[in-house]
Amino acid sequence: MSSEKRNVFLRESSGLVREFSLADAIWFNIALVGLLFSTYYVSSTAPLVGGNPLVGLILPLVGFFLAGFVFSHISSKVPRTAADYVYVSRNLHPALGFVGNAGYFVATVPLFMGITGITLQTFGLIPLLDLLGFYTNNPSLISLATTISNNPYYIMAIGAVEIIALGLLPVAGNRAYRAVQRVIIPLVLLTVVLMIGVEAAIPHAQAISELNKFMTFYHSSVASVESSKISVPPYNSLLATLALNPVYVVGLSYIISTVYIAGEVKNARKTMPLSILGTLVAMAAIFSVATVLEYVQWGYVFTSKLLQLSVAGQLPIPTPYLDLLEGIASGTPALGVLFAVVSILQLLMYLASASFVGSRLLLSYSMDRIVPDSLGEVNEKYHVPVKATLASMIAGLLGLLVFTLPVTSAVAFLLSSVAVAILLLFPLTVVSAAVLAKESSPWVKAAAAVSIPYLLYTFYQYLTVPAIGADSTVGYAIMAGTIIILFAIFYIAKLIRRRQGINFDLIFKEIPPE
């Protein structure tokens, strides 16, 4: 091997090891989907959009099955860390490969870690304090919840501690990370099953009665919601049902996450398709069943009015996400507290997972000389890119700092929509385009060919459906600015490496070392 080739990559081994089993990969996927967050998002946004949630599931389920099939194929074909980046940069164009993959980094790390630093409080800590105050008849706890809710600096301070603590968890090594994940994610699954069980078991009249008791504590009532003159979106409208597609996509878009740790997964060719498509089916079932039963239990019209009043700031109670509603409906303090506590744990797990995956992406870019070499350093004992993990954690803190200023749950959800809109273009559409251009398998090409118009249509919906929240000047600015900055980073890195005597183009003619 020539000296030039030896020096193309940062080094001849990534330093990572294959330690993730199939179960670990699925838990990892679910952690980044943010199961409870996504379930709350779907069940609270669907009533604002309207439409039939079961019929509305068909399009995103088919669309993401095709996209998931494409990602399963490339991660099996190129079982490396950030497999989609490796595939696109070697088969379509290096800049598109980087921007496509780094779009996921931006959405997952600074955007969603920052958002999570907010939502940990807005539908974790604050509802928990409210419930405890209600069940123990302790106004001071409710006063504390209100104080935190009304002061963005308190939310930022608490969120910063959470991001630092959990963002550093991956530094302890894969064994420690997987041990925590194996406890929290099964607990999250159990909790969502219990929540759905409460929806199915508690009849409408009883649920309404329990909610009325809770609202009375805030000098409000169910009657005030029922009598409000709010226009409810149609349930049986085809257009409204189609508009549910981007609502479901907030959760389904992250089923591809195991692609980014393909270099650490055992038996990747078998594990990747099962983890991606298995997560898709499970998440689709949970989101749709939770929403349908919500309508059965509370009534579609009442649910829509309740949430519209909350978004408008005209509801004195905490934001009525599913954990709060079902905790109240159960009439059981232990369940209400459990739902709130596990919601917090799931969001904390997301912070650790986002920092974990962010570090692997930075490692991949460093191996290809796009970002500083120091981000590619891997601890020999724990097989962890420590500096890249620290950088990911800091990126999450920066996201929190920026997004806490307009601190409301609605704003946080708007930003989550912007993050998903970025993912629909980079990497999802870009990967499908690369597969369509380079693969010979008719099945894979067909899946890519059909997924591209679906992804572009969904992206269009994010820009035009008001209830989704990305159709704003802020949303457009974040999306456009992210893409421009990422292209600039790539070409600046190319210029710098050329001046250092490194053949930047030669890097992308080879698969990076394992």
Coordinates of C-alpha atoms in Angstrom, one line a residue:
M1 CA 0.0 0.0 0.0
S2 CA 1.4 3.4 -1.0
S3 CA 2.2 6.1 1.6
E4 CA -0.5 8.3 0.1
K5 CA -3.2 5.6 0.7
R6 CA -1.9 4.9 4.2
N7 CA -2.4 8.6 5.1
V8 CA -5.8 9.1 3.5
F9 CA -7.8 8.1 6.6
L10 CA -7.1 9.3 10.1
R11 CA -5.9 5.8 11.0
E12 CA -6.3 2.2 9.8
S13 CA -8.9 1.1 12.4
S14 CA -11.9 2.9 13.8
G15 CA -11.2 1.7 17.3
L16 CA -14.8 0.6 17.8
V17 CA -15.9 -3.0 18.6
R18 CA -19.1 -4.9 17.7
E19 CA -20.8 -5.3 21.1
F20 CA -24.5 -4.5 20.3
S21 CA -26.9 -7.5 20.1
L22 CA -30.2 -7.5 18.2
A23 CA -32.0 -6.6 21.5
D24 CA -29.5 -3.8 22.2
A25 CA -30.0 -2.4 18.6
I26 CA -33.8 -2.4 19.1
W27 CA -33.6 -0.7 22.5
F28 CA -31.2 1.9 20.9
N29 CA -33.7 2.6 18.1
I30 CA -36.6 3.0 20.5
A31 CA -34.5 5.3 22.7
L32 CA -33.9 7.6 19.8
V33 CA -37.5 7.4 18.5
G34 CA -38.3 8.8 22.0
L35 CA -41.3 6.4 22.4
L36 CA -43.2 8.3 25.0
F37 CA -42.4 11.7 23.6
S38 CA -43.5 10.6 20.1
T39 CA -46.7 8.9 21.5
Y40 CA -47.6 12.2 23.3
Y41 CA -46.8 14.2 20.2
V42 CA -49.0 12.0 17.9
S43 CA -51.9 11.8 20.4
S44 CA -51.8 15.5 21.1
T45 CA -51.3 16.8 17.6
A46 CA -53.7 14.5 15.7
P47 CA -56.8 16.1 17.3
L48 CA -55.5 19.5 16.1
V49 CA -55.2 18.2 12.5
G50 CA -58.3 16.0 12.4
G51 CA -58.8 12.9 10.2
N52 CA -59.1 9.2 11.0
P53 CA -55.9 8.0 12.8
L54 CA -56.2 4.4 11.6
V55 CA -56.6 5.3 7.9
G56 CA -54.1 8.1 8.3
L57 CA -51.5 5.5 9.4
I58 CA -51.5 3.7 6.1
L59 CA -49.5 6.2 4.1
P60 CA -46.6 6.7 6.6
L61 CA -46.5 3.0 7.4
V62 CA -46.0 2.1 3.8
G63 CA -43.7 5.0 3.1
F64 CA -41.4 4.3 6.0
F65 CA -41.4 0.5 5.3
L66 CA -39.9 1.3 1.9
A67 CA -37.4 3.8 3.4
G68 CA -36.6 1.4 6.2
F69 CA -36.0 -1.4 3.6
V70 CA -33.6 0.9 1.7
F71 CA -31.7 1.8 4.9
S72 CA -31.6 -1.9 6.0
H73 CA -30.1 -2.7 2.6
I74 CA -27.3 -0.2 2.7
S75 CA -26.4 -0.9 6.4
S76 CA -26.1 -4.6 5.5
K77 CA -24.1 -3.8 2.5
V78 CA -21.7 -1.4 4.2
P79 CA -21.8 -2.3 7.9
R80 CA -19.8 0.6 9.1
T81 CA -20.5 3.4 11.6
A82 CA -22.7 6.0 9.8
A83 CA -23.4 3.5 7.1
D84 CA -25.6 5.9 5.1
Y85 CA -22.8 8.5 5.1
V86 CA -20.3 6.0 3.9
Y87 CA -22.7 4.7 1.2
V88 CA -23.8 8.1 -0.2
S89 CA -20.4 9.7 -0.1
R90 CA -18.8 6.8 -2.0
N91 CA -21.6 6.2 -4.5
L92 CA -23.3 9.6 -5.1
H93 CA -21.2 12.6 -4.0
P94 CA -19.0 13.2 -1.0
A95 CA -20.6 16.5 -0.1
L96 CA -24.1 15.1 -0.3
G97 CA -23.0 12.1 1.8
F98 CA -21.7 14.5 4.5
V99 CA -24.6 17.0 4.4
G100 CA -27.1 14.1 4.3
N101 CA -25.6 12.4 7.4
A102 CA -24.8 15.6 9.2
G103 CA -28.5 16.7 8.8
Y104 CA -29.3 13.7 11.1
F105 CA -26.6 15.0 13.5
V106 CA -28.0 18.5 13.6
A107 CA -31.6 17.2 14.1
T108 CA -30.6 14.6 16.7
V109 CA -28.0 16.4 18.8
P110 CA -28.3 20.2 19.0
L111 CA -32.0 20.4 18.0
F112 CA -33.5 17.4 19.8
M113 CA -31.2 17.4 22.8
G114 CA -32.0 21.1 23.3
I115 CA -35.7 20.4 22.9
T116 CA -35.5 17.5 25.3
G117 CA -33.8 19.8 27.9
I118 CA -37.1 21.7 27.7
T119 CA -39.6 18.9 27.4
L120 CA -38.1 17.1 30.4
Q121 CA -39.6 19.8 32.4
T122 CA -42.7 20.7 30.5
F123 CA -44.2 17.2 30.4
G124 CA -42.0 15.5 32.9
L125 CA -41.0 17.4 36.0
I126 CA -43.8 20.0 35.9
P127 CA -46.7 17.5 35.5
L128 CA -45.2 15.3 38.2
L129 CA -45.2 18.2 40.6
D130 CA -48.7 19.1 39.7
L131 CA -49.9 15.6 40.2
L132 CA -48.2 15.2 43.5
G133 CA -49.7 18.5 44.6
F134 CA -53.1 17.5 43.5
Y135 CA -53.0 14.0 45.1
T136 CA -51.5 15.2 48.4
N137 CA -53.6 18.5 48.4
N138 CA -50.3 20.4 48.6
P139 CA -50.6 23.8 46.9
S140 CA -46.9 24.5 47.4
L141 CA -45.9 21.7 44.9
I142 CA -48.3 23.2 42.3
S143 CA -46.8 26.6 43.0
L144 CA -43.3 25.3 42.5
A145 CA -44.4 23.7 39.2
T146 CA -45.9 27.1 38.1
T147 CA -42.7 28.9 39.1
I148 CA -40.6 26.6 37.0
S149 CA -43.0 26.7 34.1
N150 CA -43.0 30.5 34.1
N151 CA -39.2 31.0 34.3
P152 CA -37.2 29.9 31.3
Y153 CA -34.0 30.3 33.3
Y154 CA -35.1 27.6 35.8
I155 CA -35.9 25.3 32.9
M156 CA -32.6 26.0 31.2
A157 CA -30.6 25.4 34.4
I158 CA -32.4 22.1 35.2
G159 CA -32.1 21.0 31.5
A160 CA -28.4 21.9 31.4
V161 CA -27.7 19.6 34.4
E162 CA -29.7 16.8 32.7
I163 CA -27.9 17.2 29.4
I164 CA -24.4 17.2 31.1
A165 CA -25.2 14.2 33.3
L166 CA -26.7 12.0 30.6
G167 CA -24.7 13.3 27.7
L168 CA -21.6 12.1 29.5
L169 CA -23.0 8.6 30.2
P170 CA -21.5 7.1 27.0
V171 CA -18.0 8.1 28.2
A172 CA -18.3 5.2 30.7
G173 CA -18.2 2.7 27.8
N174 CA -20.7 0.6 25.9
R175 CA -21.2 -1.8 28.7
A176 CA -22.4 0.9 31.1
Y177 CA -24.6 2.5 28.3
R178 CA -26.2 -0.8 27.3
A179 CA -26.9 -1.7 31.0
V180 CA -28.8 1.5 31.6
Q181 CA -30.6 1.1 28.3
R182 CA -31.7 -2.4 29.1
V183 CA -33.4 -1.2 32.3
I184 CA -35.1 2.0 31.0
I185 CA -36.4 1.0 27.6
P186 CA -38.3 -2.1 28.8
L187 CA -39.7 0.0 31.6
V188 CA -40.8 2.6 29.0
L189 CA -42.5 -0.2 27.0
L190 CA -44.3 -1.5 30.1
T191 CA -45.5 2.0 30.9
V192 CA -46.9 2.7 27.5
V193 CA -48.8 -0.6 27.7
L194 CA -50.2 0.4 31.1
M195 CA -51.2 3.8 29.7
I196 CA -53.0 2.2 26.8
G197 CA -54.6 -0.3 29.2
V198 CA -56.0 2.7 31.2
E199 CA -57.4 4.1 28.0
A200 CA -59.1 0.8 27.2
A201 CA -60.3 0.1 30.8
I202 CA -61.6 3.5 32.0
P203 CA -65.0 4.5 30.4
H204 CA -65.7 8.0 29.2
A205 CA -67.9 9.1 32.1
Q206 CA -65.4 8.1 34.7
A207 CA -62.5 9.6 32.9
I208 CA -64.4 12.9 32.5
S209 CA -65.3 12.9 36.2
E210 CA -61.7 12.4 37.3
L211 CA -60.5 15.2 35.0
N212 CA -63.2 17.5 36.3
K213 CA -61.9 17.0 39.8
F214 CA -58.4 17.8 38.7
M215 CA -59.5 20.9 36.8
T216 CA -61.5 22.1 39.8
F217 CA -58.2 22.3 41.6
Y218 CA -57.2 24.9 39.0
H219 CA -60.6 26.8 39.2
S220 CA -61.7 25.4 35.9
S221 CA -64.0 22.7 34.7
V222 CA -64.8 20.2 32.0
A223 CA -67.9 22.2 31.2
S224 CA -65.8 25.2 30.3
V225 CA -64.0 23.1 27.6
E226 CA -67.2 21.5 26.3
S227 CA -69.0 24.9 26.0
S228 CA -66.0 26.6 24.3
K229 CA -66.8 28.0 20.8
I230 CA -63.9 26.3 19.1
S231 CA -64.0 24.9 15.6
V232 CA -63.0 21.2 15.6
P233 CA -61.3 19.8 12.5
P234 CA -63.3 17.1 10.6
Y235 CA -62.7 13.5 11.5
N236 CA -63.8 11.9 8.2
S237 CA -62.1 14.4 5.9
L238 CA -59.7 12.9 3.4
L239 CA -57.4 16.0 3.4
A240 CA -57.3 16.0 7.2
T241 CA -56.5 12.2 7.2
L242 CA -53.7 12.8 4.8
A243 CA -52.4 15.6 7.0
L244 CA -51.9 12.9 9.8
N245 CA -49.0 11.6 7.7
P246 CA -46.4 14.1 9.0
V247 CA -47.8 13.7 12.5
Y248 CA -46.9 10.1 12.5
V249 CA -43.6 10.7 10.8
V250 CA -42.2 12.6 13.9
G251 CA -41.8 9.2 15.6
L252 CA -41.3 7.0 12.6
S253 CA -38.5 9.0 11.1
Y254 CA -36.1 7.7 13.7
I255 CA -36.5 4.0 13.0
I256 CA -33.3 4.2 10.9
S257 CA -31.1 5.1 13.9
T258 CA -29.3 1.8 14.2
V259 CA -27.7 2.6 10.8
Y260 CA -25.5 5.0 12.7
I261 CA -24.0 2.3 14.9
A262 CA -23.8 -0.4 12.2
G263 CA -20.0 -0.6 12.9
E264 CA -20.8 -1.7 16.5
V265 CA -23.6 -4.2 15.9
K266 CA -23.0 -7.9 15.9
N267 CA -24.1 -9.8 12.7
A268 CA -25.1 -6.5 11.0
R269 CA -26.6 -8.1 7.9
K270 CA -29.3 -9.9 10.1
T271 CA -29.6 -7.4 12.9
M272 CA -30.1 -4.2 10.9
P273 CA -33.3 -5.1 9.0
L274 CA -34.9 -6.7 12.0
S275 CA -34.1 -3.7 14.3
I276 CA -35.3 -1.1 11.7
L277 CA -38.4 -2.7 10.4
G278 CA -39.3 -4.3 13.8
T279 CA -39.2 -0.9 15.4
L280 CA -41.3 0.6 12.6
V281 CA -44.1 -2.0 13.2
A282 CA -44.1 -1.6 17.0
M283 CA -44.1 2.2 16.9
A284 CA -46.8 2.4 14.3
A285 CA -49.0 0.1 16.4
I286 CA -48.4 2.0 19.6
F287 CA -49.0 5.5 18.1
S288 CA -52.2 4.6 16.3
V289 CA -53.8 2.5 19.2
A290 CA -53.0 5.2 21.8
T291 CA -54.6 7.9 19.6
V292 CA -57.7 5.8 18.7
L293 CA -58.3 4.9 22.3
E294 CA -57.8 8.5 23.4
Y295 CA -60.7 9.4 21.1
V296 CA -62.8 6.6 22.4
Q297 CA -62.2 7.4 26.0
W298 CA -62.4 11.2 26.0
G299 CA -64.4 11.8 22.8
Y300 CA -62.8 13.3 19.7
V301 CA -64.5 16.6 19.9
F302 CA -63.6 17.1 23.6
T303 CA -60.0 16.1 23.0
S304 CA -59.6 18.5 20.1
K305 CA -61.1 21.4 22.1
L306 CA -59.0 20.6 25.2
L307 CA -55.8 20.6 23.2
Q308 CA -56.7 23.7 21.2
L309 CA -57.4 25.6 24.4
S310 CA -54.0 24.4 25.8
V311 CA -52.1 25.5 22.7
A312 CA -53.8 28.9 22.8
G313 CA -52.8 29.3 26.5
Q314 CA -56.4 29.4 27.6
L315 CA -56.3 26.2 29.8
P316 CA -55.1 26.7 33.4
I317 CA -54.1 23.1 33.9
P318 CA -50.7 21.7 32.7
T319 CA -50.5 20.7 29.0
P320 CA -52.8 17.6 28.8
Y321 CA -50.5 15.1 27.2
L322 CA -51.4 11.5 27.4
D323 CA -49.4 10.7 30.5
L324 CA -51.2 13.4 32.5
L325 CA -54.7 12.5 31.1
E326 CA -54.3 8.8 31.8
G327 CA -52.7 9.4 35.2
I328 CA -55.8 11.4 36.1
A329 CA -58.3 9.1 34.4
S330 CA -56.9 6.1 36.4
G331 CA -57.8 7.7 39.7
T332 CA -54.7 6.0 41.0
P333 CA -51.9 8.2 42.3
A334 CA -49.3 5.5 41.9
L335 CA -50.1 5.2 38.1
G336 CA -50.1 9.0 37.6
V337 CA -46.7 9.3 39.3
L338 CA -45.3 6.3 37.4
F339 CA -46.3 7.7 34.0
A340 CA -44.7 11.1 34.8
V341 CA -41.5 9.5 36.3
V342 CA -41.0 7.1 33.4
S343 CA -41.6 9.9 30.9
I344 CA -38.6 11.7 32.6
L345 CA -36.5 8.5 32.5
Q346 CA -37.2 8.0 28.8
L347 CA -36.2 11.6 27.9
L348 CA -33.0 11.2 30.0
M349 CA -32.3 8.1 28.0
Y350 CA -32.7 10.0 24.8
L351 CA -30.1 12.5 25.9
A352 CA -27.6 9.6 26.5
S353 CA -28.5 8.0 23.2
A354 CA -28.2 11.2 21.2
S355 CA -24.8 11.9 22.7
F356 CA -23.8 8.4 21.9
V357 CA -24.9 8.5 18.3
G358 CA -23.5 12.0 17.8
S359 CA -20.1 10.9 18.9
R360 CA -20.1 8.1 16.3
L361 CA -21.0 10.5 13.6
L362 CA -18.3 12.9 14.5
L363 CA -15.8 10.0 14.6
S364 CA -16.8 9.1 11.1
Y365 CA -16.3 12.6 9.8
S366 CA -12.9 12.7 11.6
M367 CA -11.8 9.5 10.0
D368 CA -12.6 11.1 6.6
R369 CA -10.7 14.3 7.7
I370 CA -13.8 16.5 7.5
V371 CA -13.7 17.6 11.2
P372 CA -10.6 17.9 13.5
D373 CA -8.5 14.8 14.0
S374 CA -9.0 15.0 17.8
L375 CA -12.7 14.1 17.4
G376 CA -11.6 10.7 16.0
E377 CA -9.6 9.7 19.1
V378 CA -11.0 6.5 20.7
N379 CA -10.3 5.4 24.3
E380 CA -8.5 2.0 24.0
K381 CA -10.0 0.6 27.2
Y382 CA -13.7 1.6 26.7
H383 CA -13.7 1.9 22.9
V384 CA -15.4 5.2 23.1
P385 CA -14.6 8.5 21.2
V386 CA -14.4 10.6 24.4
K387 CA -13.8 14.0 22.8
A388 CA -16.5 13.5 20.2
T389 CA -18.9 12.6 23.1
L390 CA -18.0 15.8 24.9
A391 CA -18.5 17.7 21.7
S392 CA -22.0 16.2 21.2
M393 CA -22.9 17.0 24.8
I394 CA -21.8 20.6 24.3
A395 CA -23.8 20.8 21.1
G396 CA -26.9 19.7 23.1
L397 CA -26.2 22.5 25.6
L398 CA -26.0 25.1 22.9
G399 CA -29.3 23.9 21.5
L400 CA -30.9 24.2 24.9
L401 CA -29.5 27.7 25.3
V402 CA -31.0 28.8 22.0
F403 CA -34.4 27.1 22.4
T404 CA -35.1 27.9 26.0
L405 CA -35.7 31.6 25.4
P406 CA -39.1 31.1 23.8
V407 CA -39.9 28.4 26.3
T408 CA -43.2 26.7 25.8
S409 CA -44.2 23.1 25.0
A410 CA -45.7 24.4 21.7
V411 CA -42.4 26.0 20.7
A412 CA -40.5 22.9 21.6
F413 CA -42.8 20.8 19.5
L414 CA -42.5 23.3 16.6
L415 CA -38.7 22.8 16.7
S416 CA -39.1 19.1 16.7
S417 CA -41.1 19.4 13.5
V418 CA -38.3 21.4 12.0
A419 CA -35.8 18.7 13.0
V420 CA -37.9 16.0 11.3
A421 CA -38.3 18.1 8.2
I422 CA -34.5 18.2 7.9
L423 CA -34.3 14.5 8.2
L424 CA -36.8 14.0 5.4
L425 CA -34.3 15.6 3.0
F426 CA -31.0 14.8 4.7
P427 CA -30.5 11.8 5.0
L428 CA -33.7 10.0 3.9
T429 CA -34.3 11.4 0.4
V430 CA -30.5 11.6 -0.4
V431 CA -30.0 7.9 0.6
S432 CA -32.9 6.8 -1.6
A433 CA -31.5 8.8 -4.5
A434 CA -28.1 7.2 -4.1
V435 CA -29.6 3.7 -4.0
L436 CA -31.7 4.4 -7.0
A437 CA -28.7 5.6 -9.0
K438 CA -26.2 2.8 -8.0
E439 CA -28.0 -0.4 -7.0
S440 CA -28.8 -3.2 -9.4
S441 CA -31.5 -5.1 -7.3
P442 CA -34.9 -4.3 -8.8
W443 CA -36.5 -4.7 -5.4
V444 CA -34.2 -2.2 -3.8
K445 CA -34.4 0.2 -6.7
A446 CA -38.2 0.0 -6.6
A447 CA -38.3 0.8 -2.9
A448 CA -36.1 3.8 -3.4
A449 CA -38.0 5.0 -6.4
V450 CA -41.3 5.0 -4.5
S451 CA -39.9 6.3 -1.3
I452 CA -38.4 9.5 -2.9
P453 CA -41.8 11.1 -3.9
Y454 CA -43.3 10.0 -0.6
L455 CA -40.5 11.7 1.3
L456 CA -40.7 14.8 -0.8
Y457 CA -44.5 15.0 -0.3
T458 CA -44.1 14.6 3.4
F459 CA -41.5 17.4 3.4
Y460 CA -44.0 19.6 1.5
Q461 CA -46.6 18.8 4.2
Y462 CA -44.2 20.0 6.9
L463 CA -43.9 23.3 5.1
T464 CA -47.6 23.7 4.6
V465 CA -49.7 22.0 7.4
P466 CA -50.2 24.7 10.1
A467 CA -50.7 22.3 13.0
I468 CA -47.3 20.6 12.4
G469 CA -45.5 23.8 13.3
A470 CA -42.6 23.9 10.8
D471 CA -44.4 26.3 8.4
S472 CA -42.9 29.5 10.0
T473 CA -40.1 31.9 9.3
V474 CA -38.1 30.4 12.2
G475 CA -38.7 26.9 10.8
Y476 CA -37.6 27.9 7.3
A477 CA -34.6 29.8 8.6
I478 CA -33.4 26.8 10.6
M479 CA -33.8 24.4 7.7
A480 CA -32.1 26.6 5.1
G481 CA -29.4 27.8 7.4
T482 CA -28.5 24.2 8.5
I483 CA -28.1 23.0 4.9
I484 CA -26.0 26.0 3.8
I485 CA -23.7 25.8 6.9
L486 CA -23.2 22.0 6.4
F487 CA -22.2 22.4 2.7
A488 CA -19.8 25.2 3.8
I489 CA -18.2 23.0 6.4
F490 CA -17.5 20.3 3.9
Y491 CA -15.9 22.6 1.3
I492 CA -13.9 24.5 3.9
A493 CA -12.6 21.2 5.2
K494 CA -11.6 20.2 1.7
L495 CA -9.7 23.4 1.2
I496 CA -7.9 23.1 4.5
R497 CA -6.9 19.4 3.9
R498 CA -5.6 20.3 0.4
R499 CA -3.3 22.9 2.0
Q500 CA -2.1 20.2 4.4
G501 CA -1.2 18.0 1.4
I502 CA -4.0 15.5 2.0
N503 CA -5.8 14.2 -1.2
F504 CA -9.4 14.9 0.0
D505 CA -11.0 13.3 -3.1
L506 CA -9.0 10.1 -2.7
I507 CA -10.7 9.5 0.7
F508 CA -14.1 8.9 -0.9
K509 CA -12.8 6.3 -3.3
E510 CA -12.4 3.7 -0.5
I511 CA -14.6 2.3 2.3
P512 CA -13.3 3.5 5.7
P513 CA -11.6 1.0 7.9
E514 CA -13.6 -1.1 10.4

